[in-house]
CSV table of C-alpha atoms in Angstrom, one decimal:
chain,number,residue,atom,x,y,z
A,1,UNK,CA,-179.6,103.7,-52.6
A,2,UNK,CA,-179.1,104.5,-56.4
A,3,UNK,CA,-175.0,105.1,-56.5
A,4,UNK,CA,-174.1,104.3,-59.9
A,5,UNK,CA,-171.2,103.3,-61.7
A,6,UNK,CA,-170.5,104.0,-65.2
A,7,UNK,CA,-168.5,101.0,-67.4
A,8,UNK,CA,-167.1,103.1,-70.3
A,9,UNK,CA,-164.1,102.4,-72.6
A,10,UNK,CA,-163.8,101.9,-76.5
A,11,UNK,CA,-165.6,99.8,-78.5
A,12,UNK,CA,-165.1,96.2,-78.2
A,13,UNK,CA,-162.7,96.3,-75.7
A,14,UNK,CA,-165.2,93.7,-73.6
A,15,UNK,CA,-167.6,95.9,-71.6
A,16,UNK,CA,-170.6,93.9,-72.2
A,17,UNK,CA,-168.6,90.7,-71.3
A,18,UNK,CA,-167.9,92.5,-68.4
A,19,UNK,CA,-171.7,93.4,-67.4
A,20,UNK,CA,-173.3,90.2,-68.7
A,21,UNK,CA,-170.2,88.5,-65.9
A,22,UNK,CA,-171.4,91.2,-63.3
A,23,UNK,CA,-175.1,90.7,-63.7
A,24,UNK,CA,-174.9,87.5,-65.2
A,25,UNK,CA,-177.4,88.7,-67.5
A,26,UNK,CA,-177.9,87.5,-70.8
A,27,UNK,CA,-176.9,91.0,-72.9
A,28,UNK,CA,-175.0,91.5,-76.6
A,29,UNK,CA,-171.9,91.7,-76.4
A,30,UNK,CA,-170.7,91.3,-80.1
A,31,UNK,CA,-168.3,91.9,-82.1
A,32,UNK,CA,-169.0,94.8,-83.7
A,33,UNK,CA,-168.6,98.7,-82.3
A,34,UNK,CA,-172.0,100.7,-80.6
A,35,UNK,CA,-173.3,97.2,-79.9
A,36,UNK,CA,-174.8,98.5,-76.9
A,37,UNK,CA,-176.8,101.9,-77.8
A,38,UNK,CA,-179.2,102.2,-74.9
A,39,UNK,CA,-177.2,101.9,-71.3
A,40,UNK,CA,-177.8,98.5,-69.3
A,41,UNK,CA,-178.1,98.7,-65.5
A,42,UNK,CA,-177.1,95.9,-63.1
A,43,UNK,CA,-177.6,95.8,-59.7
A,44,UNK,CA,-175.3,93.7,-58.0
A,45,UNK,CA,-174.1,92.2,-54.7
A,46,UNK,CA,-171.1,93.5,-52.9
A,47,UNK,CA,-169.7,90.1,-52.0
A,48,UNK,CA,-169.0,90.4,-48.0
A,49,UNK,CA,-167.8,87.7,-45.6
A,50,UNK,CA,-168.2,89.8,-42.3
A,51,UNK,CA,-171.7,89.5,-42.9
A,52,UNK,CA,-172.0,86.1,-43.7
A,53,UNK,CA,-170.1,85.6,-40.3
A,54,UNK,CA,-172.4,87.9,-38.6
A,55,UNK,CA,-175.4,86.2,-39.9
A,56,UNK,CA,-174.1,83.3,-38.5
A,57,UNK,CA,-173.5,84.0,-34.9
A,58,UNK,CA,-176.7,85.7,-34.6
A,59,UNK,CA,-178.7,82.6,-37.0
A,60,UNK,CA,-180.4,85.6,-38.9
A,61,UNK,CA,-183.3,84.1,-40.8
A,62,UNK,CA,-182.4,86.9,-43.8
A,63,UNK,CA,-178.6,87.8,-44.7
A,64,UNK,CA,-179.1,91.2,-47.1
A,65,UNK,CA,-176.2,92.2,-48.6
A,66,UNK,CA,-175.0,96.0,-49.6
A,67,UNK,CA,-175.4,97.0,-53.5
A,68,UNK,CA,-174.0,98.0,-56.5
A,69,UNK,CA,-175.5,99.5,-59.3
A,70,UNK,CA,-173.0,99.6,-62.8
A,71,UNK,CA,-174.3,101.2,-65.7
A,72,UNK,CA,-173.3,99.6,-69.3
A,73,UNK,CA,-172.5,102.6,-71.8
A,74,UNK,CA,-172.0,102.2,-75.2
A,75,UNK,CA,-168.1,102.2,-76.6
A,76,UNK,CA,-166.8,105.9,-77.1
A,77,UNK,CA,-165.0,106.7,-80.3
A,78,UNK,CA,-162.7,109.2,-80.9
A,79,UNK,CA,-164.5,112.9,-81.3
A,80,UNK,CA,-167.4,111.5,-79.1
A,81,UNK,CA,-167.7,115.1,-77.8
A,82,UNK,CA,-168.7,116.6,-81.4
A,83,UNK,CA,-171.1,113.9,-81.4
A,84,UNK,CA,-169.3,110.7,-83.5
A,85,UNK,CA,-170.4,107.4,-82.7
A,86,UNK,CA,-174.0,108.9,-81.0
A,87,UNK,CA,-171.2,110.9,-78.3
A,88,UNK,CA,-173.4,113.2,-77.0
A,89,UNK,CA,-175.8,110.8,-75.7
A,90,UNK,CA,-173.4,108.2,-74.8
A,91,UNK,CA,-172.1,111.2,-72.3
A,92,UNK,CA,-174.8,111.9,-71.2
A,93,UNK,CA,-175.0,108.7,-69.5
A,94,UNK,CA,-171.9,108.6,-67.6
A,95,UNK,CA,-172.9,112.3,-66.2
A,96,UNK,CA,-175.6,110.0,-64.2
A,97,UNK,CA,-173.5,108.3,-62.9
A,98,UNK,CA,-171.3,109.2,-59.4
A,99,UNK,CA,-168.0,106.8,-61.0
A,100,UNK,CA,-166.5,105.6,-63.8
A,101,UNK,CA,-165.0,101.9,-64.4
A,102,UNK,CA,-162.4,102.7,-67.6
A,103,UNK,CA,-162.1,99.4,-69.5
A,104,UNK,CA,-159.0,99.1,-70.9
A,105,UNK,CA,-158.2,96.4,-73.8
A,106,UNK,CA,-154.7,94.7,-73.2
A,107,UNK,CA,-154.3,92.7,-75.2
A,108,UNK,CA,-153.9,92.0,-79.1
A,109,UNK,CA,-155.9,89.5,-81.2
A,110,UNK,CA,-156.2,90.7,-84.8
A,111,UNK,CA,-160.0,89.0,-84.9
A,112,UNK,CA,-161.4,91.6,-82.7
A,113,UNK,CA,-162.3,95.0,-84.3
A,114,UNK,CA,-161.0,97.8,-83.3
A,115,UNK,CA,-162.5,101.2,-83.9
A,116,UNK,CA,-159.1,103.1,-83.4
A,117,UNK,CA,-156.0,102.6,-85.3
A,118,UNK,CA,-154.0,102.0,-82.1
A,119,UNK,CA,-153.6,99.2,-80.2
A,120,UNK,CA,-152.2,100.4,-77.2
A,121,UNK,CA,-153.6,100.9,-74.2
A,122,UNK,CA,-151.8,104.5,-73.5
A,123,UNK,CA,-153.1,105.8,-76.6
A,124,UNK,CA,-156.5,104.2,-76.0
A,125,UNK,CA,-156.8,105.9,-73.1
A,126,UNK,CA,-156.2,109.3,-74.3
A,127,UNK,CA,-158.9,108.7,-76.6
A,128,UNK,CA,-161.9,108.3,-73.6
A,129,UNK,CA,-160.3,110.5,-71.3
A,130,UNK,CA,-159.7,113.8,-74.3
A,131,UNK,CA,-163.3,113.3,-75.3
A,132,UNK,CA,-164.8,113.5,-71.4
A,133,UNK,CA,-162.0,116.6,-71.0
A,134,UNK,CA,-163.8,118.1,-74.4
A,135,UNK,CA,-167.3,117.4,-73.2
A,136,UNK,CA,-166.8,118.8,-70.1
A,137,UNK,CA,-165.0,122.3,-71.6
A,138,UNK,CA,-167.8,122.9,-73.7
A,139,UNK,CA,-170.3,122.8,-70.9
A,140,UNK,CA,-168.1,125.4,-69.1
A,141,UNK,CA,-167.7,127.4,-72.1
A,142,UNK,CA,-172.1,127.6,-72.0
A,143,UNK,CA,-171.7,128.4,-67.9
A,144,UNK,CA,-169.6,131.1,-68.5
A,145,UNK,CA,-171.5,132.6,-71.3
A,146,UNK,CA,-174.4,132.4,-69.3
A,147,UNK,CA,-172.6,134.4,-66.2
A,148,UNK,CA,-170.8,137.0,-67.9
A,149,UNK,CA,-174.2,138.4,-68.9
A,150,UNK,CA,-175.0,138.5,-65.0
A,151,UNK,CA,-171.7,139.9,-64.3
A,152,UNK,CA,-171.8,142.4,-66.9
A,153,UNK,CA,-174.4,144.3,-63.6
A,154,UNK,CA,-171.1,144.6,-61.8
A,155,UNK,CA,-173.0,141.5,-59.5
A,156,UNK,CA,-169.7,140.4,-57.4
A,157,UNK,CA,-171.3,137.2,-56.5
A,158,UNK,CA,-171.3,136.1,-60.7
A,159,UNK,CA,-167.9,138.2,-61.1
A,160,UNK,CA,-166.3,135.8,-58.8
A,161,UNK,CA,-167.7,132.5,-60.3
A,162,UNK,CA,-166.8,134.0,-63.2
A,163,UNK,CA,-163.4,134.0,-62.6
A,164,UNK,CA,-164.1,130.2,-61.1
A,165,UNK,CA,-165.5,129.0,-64.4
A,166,UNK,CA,-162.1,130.6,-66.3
A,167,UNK,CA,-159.8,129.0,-63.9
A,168,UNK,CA,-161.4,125.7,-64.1
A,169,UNK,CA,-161.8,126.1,-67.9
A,170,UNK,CA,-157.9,126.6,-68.2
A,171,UNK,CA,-156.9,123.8,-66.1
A,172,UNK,CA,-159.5,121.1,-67.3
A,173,UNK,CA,-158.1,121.9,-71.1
A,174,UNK,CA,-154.2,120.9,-70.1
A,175,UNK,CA,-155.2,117.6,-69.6
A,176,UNK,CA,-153.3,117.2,-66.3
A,177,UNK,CA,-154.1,116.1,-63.4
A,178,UNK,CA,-154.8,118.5,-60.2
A,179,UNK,CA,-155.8,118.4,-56.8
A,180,UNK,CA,-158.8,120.2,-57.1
A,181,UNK,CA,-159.5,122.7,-54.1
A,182,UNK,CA,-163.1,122.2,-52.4
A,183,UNK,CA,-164.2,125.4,-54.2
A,184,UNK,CA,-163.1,123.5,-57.4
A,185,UNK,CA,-165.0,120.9,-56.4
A,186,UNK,CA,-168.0,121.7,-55.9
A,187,UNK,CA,-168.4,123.9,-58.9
A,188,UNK,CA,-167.0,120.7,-60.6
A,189,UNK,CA,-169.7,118.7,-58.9
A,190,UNK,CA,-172.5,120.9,-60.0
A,191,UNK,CA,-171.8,121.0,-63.5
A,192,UNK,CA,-171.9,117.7,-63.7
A,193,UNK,CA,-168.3,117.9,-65.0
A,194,UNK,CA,-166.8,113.8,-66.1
A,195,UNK,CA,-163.3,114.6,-65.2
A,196,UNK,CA,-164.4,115.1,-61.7
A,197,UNK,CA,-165.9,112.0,-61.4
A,198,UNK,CA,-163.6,109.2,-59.4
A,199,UNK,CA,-162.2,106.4,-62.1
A,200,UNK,CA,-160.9,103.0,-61.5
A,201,UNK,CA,-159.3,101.4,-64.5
A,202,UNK,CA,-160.4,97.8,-65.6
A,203,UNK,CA,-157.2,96.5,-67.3
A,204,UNK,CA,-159.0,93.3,-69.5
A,205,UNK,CA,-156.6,90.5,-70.6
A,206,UNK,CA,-156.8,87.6,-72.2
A,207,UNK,CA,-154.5,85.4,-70.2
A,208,UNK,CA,-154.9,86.1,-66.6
A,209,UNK,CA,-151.9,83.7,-65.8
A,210,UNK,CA,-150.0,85.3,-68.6
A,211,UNK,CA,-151.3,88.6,-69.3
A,212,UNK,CA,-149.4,91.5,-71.5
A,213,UNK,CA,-147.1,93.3,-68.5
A,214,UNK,CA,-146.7,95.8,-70.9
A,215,UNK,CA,-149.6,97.0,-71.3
A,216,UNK,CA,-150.7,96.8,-67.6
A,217,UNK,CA,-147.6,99.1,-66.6
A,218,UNK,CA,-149.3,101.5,-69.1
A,219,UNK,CA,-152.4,101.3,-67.8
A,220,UNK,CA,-150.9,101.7,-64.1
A,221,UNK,CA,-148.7,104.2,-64.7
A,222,UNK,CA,-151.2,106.6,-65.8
A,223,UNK,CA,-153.9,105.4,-63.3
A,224,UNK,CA,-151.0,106.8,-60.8
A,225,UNK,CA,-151.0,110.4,-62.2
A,226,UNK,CA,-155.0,110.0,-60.8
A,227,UNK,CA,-154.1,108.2,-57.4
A,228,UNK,CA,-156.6,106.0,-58.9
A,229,UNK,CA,-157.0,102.0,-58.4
A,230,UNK,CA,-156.5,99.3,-61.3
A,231,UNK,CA,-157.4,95.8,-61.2
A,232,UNK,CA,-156.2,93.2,-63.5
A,233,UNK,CA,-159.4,91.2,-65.1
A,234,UNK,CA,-160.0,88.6,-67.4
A,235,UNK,CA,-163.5,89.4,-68.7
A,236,UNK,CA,-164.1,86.5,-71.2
A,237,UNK,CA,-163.0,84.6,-68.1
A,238,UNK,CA,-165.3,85.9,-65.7
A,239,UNK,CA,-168.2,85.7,-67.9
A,240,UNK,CA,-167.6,81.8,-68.2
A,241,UNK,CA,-167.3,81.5,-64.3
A,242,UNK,CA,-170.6,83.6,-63.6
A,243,UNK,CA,-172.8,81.1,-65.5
A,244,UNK,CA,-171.1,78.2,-63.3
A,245,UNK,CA,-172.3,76.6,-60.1
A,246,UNK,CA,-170.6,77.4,-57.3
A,247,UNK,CA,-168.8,74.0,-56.7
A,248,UNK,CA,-167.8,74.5,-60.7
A,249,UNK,CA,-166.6,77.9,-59.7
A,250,UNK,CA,-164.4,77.0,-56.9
A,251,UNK,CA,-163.1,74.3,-59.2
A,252,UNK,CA,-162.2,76.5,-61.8
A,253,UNK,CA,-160.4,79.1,-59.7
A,254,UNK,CA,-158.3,76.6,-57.8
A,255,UNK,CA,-157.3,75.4,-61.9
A,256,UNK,CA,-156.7,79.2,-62.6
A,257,UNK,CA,-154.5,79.7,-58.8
A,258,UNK,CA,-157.1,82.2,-58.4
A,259,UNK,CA,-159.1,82.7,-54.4
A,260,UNK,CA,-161.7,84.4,-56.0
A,261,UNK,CA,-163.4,85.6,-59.6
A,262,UNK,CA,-161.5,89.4,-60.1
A,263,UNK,CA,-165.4,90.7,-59.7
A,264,UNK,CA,-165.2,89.9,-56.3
A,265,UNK,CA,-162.4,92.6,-56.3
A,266,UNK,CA,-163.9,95.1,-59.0
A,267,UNK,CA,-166.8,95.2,-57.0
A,268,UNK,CA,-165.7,96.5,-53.7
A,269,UNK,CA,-163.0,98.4,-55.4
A,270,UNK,CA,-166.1,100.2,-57.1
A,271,UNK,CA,-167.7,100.6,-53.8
A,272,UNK,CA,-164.9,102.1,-52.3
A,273,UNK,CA,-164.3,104.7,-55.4
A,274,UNK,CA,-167.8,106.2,-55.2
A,275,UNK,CA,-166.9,107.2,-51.5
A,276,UNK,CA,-168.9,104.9,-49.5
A,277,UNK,CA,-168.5,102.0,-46.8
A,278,UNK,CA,-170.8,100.1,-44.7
A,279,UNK,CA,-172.3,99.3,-41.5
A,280,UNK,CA,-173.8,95.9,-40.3
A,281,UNK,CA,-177.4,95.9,-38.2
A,282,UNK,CA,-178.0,91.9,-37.0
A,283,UNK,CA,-180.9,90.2,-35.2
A,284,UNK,CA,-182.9,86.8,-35.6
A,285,UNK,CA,-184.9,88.1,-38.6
A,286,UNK,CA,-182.3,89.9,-40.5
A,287,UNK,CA,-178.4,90.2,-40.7
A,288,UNK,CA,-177.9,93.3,-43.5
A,289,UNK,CA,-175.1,95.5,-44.6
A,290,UNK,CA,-175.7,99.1,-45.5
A,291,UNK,CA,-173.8,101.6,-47.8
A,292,UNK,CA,-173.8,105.0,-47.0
A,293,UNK,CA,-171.1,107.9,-47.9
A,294,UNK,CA,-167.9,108.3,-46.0
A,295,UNK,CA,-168.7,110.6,-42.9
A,296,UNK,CA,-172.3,109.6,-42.0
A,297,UNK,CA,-173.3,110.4,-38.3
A,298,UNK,CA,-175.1,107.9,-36.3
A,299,UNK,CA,-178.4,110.0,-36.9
A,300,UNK,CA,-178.0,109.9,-40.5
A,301,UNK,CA,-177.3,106.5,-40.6
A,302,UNK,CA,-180.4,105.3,-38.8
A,303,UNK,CA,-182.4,107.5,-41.6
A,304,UNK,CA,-181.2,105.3,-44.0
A,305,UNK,CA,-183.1,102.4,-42.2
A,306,UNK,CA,-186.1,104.4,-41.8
A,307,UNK,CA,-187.3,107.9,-42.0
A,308,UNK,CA,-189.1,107.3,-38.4
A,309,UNK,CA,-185.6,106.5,-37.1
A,310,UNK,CA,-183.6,109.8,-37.9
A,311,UNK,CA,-186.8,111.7,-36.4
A,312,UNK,CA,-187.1,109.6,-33.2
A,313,UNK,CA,-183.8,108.4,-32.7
A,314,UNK,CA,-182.1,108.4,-29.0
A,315,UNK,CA,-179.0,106.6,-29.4
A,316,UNK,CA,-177.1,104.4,-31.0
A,317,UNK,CA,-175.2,101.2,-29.4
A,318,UNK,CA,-171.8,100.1,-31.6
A,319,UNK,CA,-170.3,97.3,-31.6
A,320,UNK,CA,-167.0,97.0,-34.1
A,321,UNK,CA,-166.9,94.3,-36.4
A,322,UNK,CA,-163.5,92.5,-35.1
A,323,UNK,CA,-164.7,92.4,-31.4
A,324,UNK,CA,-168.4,91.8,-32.4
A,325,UNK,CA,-166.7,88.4,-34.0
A,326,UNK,CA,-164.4,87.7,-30.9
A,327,UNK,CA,-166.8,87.7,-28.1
A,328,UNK,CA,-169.6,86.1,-30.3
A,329,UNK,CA,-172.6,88.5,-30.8
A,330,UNK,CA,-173.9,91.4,-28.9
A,331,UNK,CA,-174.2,89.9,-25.1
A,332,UNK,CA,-170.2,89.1,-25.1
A,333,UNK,CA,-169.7,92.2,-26.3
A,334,UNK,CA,-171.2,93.9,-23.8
A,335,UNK,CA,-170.2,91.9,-21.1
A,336,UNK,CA,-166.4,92.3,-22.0
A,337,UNK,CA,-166.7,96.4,-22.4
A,338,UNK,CA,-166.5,96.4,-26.0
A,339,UNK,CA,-169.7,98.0,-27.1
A,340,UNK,CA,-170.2,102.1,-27.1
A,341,UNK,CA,-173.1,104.4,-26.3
A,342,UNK,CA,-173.6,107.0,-29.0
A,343,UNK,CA,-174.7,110.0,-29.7
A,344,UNK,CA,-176.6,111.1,-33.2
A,345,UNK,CA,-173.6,113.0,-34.2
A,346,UNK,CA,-170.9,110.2,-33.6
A,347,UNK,CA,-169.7,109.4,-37.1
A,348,UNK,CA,-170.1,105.5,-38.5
A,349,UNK,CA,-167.3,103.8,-39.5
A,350,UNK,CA,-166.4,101.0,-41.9
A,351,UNK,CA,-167.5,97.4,-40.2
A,352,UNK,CA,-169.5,98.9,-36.9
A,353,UNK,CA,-172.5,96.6,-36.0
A,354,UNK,CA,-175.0,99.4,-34.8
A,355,UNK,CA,-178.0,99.1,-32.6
A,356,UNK,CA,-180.3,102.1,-32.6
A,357,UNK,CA,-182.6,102.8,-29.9
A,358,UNK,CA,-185.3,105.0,-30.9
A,359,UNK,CA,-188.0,106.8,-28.9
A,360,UNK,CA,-191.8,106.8,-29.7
């Protein structure tokens, strides 16, 4: 499935370190500001012990793990919205996208270039986050022009969203944060607006046993007004780990006191922020993990495997995760009463291991 997340954030503030350690692909990431101009996508893999553990009792021939796509976009300048710095098209990138990764610099090292005159990370995200506020009003300001000519015909239906576009207009341009009614939502959600988008902030250091905790109480403290996550990353770091060997890795980390690269954590973080979670299917040719939005049914689900599956399906046999693990696989599951019979509208959760019977 094609969810995306968008890696934005000021120039040189290390989002192409950040990709090339994701993706471990080999991409510019110079010092200088628009070094990335067209957008780079990476599809990545969520990193997942259940399923490795699964794929183990079961001695799957396959193990397929659940993805990630992340989207590269070139550094945002201040008045990206009137089209400095190539804005416009650099925004029009993140509106493909379903989340936003907000790289945040903090740190100081004079030998770095820095587009904006400050250096700290409050101010730098006021910057990003004014320019996606300003992009987004000026596409409401064309959705209302375009209705009041409708509504002008006394047409209640355009009257109404009239008055929808005005209110979100007005709110949008206080640059506060709200909790946004459903309504709200999906009008939001239709017009493609940024600040609807859900954000996780990537605070990049340069010391990850001795970072600036100044600047990442900044960075949290405003990630709070948004109920948003933020995760604490080295990025120079990672990049260096995701060209090493996985002995060389574990090496490193256990140097660092770290149990795993902060990826590992950015990753399913970024999972978690687009709204989705998984579900395990197992057998002797293939153990996989599949992503699918929060508040699938059973039915649904089984689409997602195969388009013969949603039309044919019967049932669906679920197994959780934890007790899949304690009585070792599907038969001591079922012989212990710990495996359900469902119905296509039972909704999946996070870890089931499902087997779908299907009709012919």
């Amino acid at each position: 499935m094609g969810f995306k997340c968008g890696i934005v954030g000021l120039p040189n503030v290390g989002k192409s370190t950040l990709f090339n350690a994701l993706t471990a692909a080999d991409i510019e990431a110079n010092n200088y500001p628009f070094c990335t101009i067209d957008p780079n996508v990476g599809v990545v893999e969520i990193p997942d012990p259940q399923l490795t553990t699964i794929s183990e009792i079961v001695q799957s021939k396959k193990t397929i793990p659940s993805l990630m796509h992340f989207v590269d976009i070139a550094g945002l300048v201040k008045d990206a919205a009137s089209g400095m710095g190539l804005g416009n098209q650099f925004l029009a990138h993140i509106r493909e996208t379903q989340a936003i990764a907000h790289v945040v610099r903090c740190f100081d090292d004079p030998d770095v270039i820095r587009v904006e005159d400050s250096s700290h990370p409050a101010n730098d995200i006021e910057v990003i986050e004014t320019e996606l506020a300003l992009s987004d009003l000026e596409r409401v300001e064309k959705s209302i022009l375009k209705i009041k000519k409708v509504a002008k015909s006394a047409n209640k239906e355009a009257i109404a969203k009239q008055k929808q576009l005005e209110s979100l207009h007005e709110k949008i341009s206080q640059m506060v944060s709200y909790q946004w009614s459903k309504e709200e939502m999906a009008l939001g959600h239709e017009l493609g607006l940024l600040t609807f988008k859900p954000m996780l902030y990537i605070a990049n250091v340069d010391d990850i046993q001795n970072p600036n905790q100044e600047y990442i109480q900044a960075v949290k403290a405003h990630a709070n007004t948004k109920n948003a996550p933020v995760i604490v990353i080295c990025a120079k770091i990672e990049a260096e780990l995701a060209l090493l060997s996985p002995e060389e890795q574990n090496e490193f980390l256990h140097d660092l006191g770290l149990s795993e690269p902060g990826l590992n954590q950015m990753i399913r973080v970024g999972h978690q922020t687009l709204g989705l979670h998984h579900f395990y299917t197992a057998g002797p040719k293939e153990a996989r993990s599949w992503t699918l939005p929060l508040n699938t049914n059973a039915q649904q689900a089984a689409g997602l495997i195969h388009t013969d599956f949603y039309k044919k399906f019967i049932r669906a046999e679920v197994i959780h995760y934890d007790d899949f693990i304690a009585h070792h696989g599907e038969a001591g599951a079922k012989k212990n009463g710990v495996w359900a019979v469902e119905g296509k509208d039972y909704m999946i959760q996070t870890g089931d291991v499902v087997f779908f019977r299907i009709g012919n």
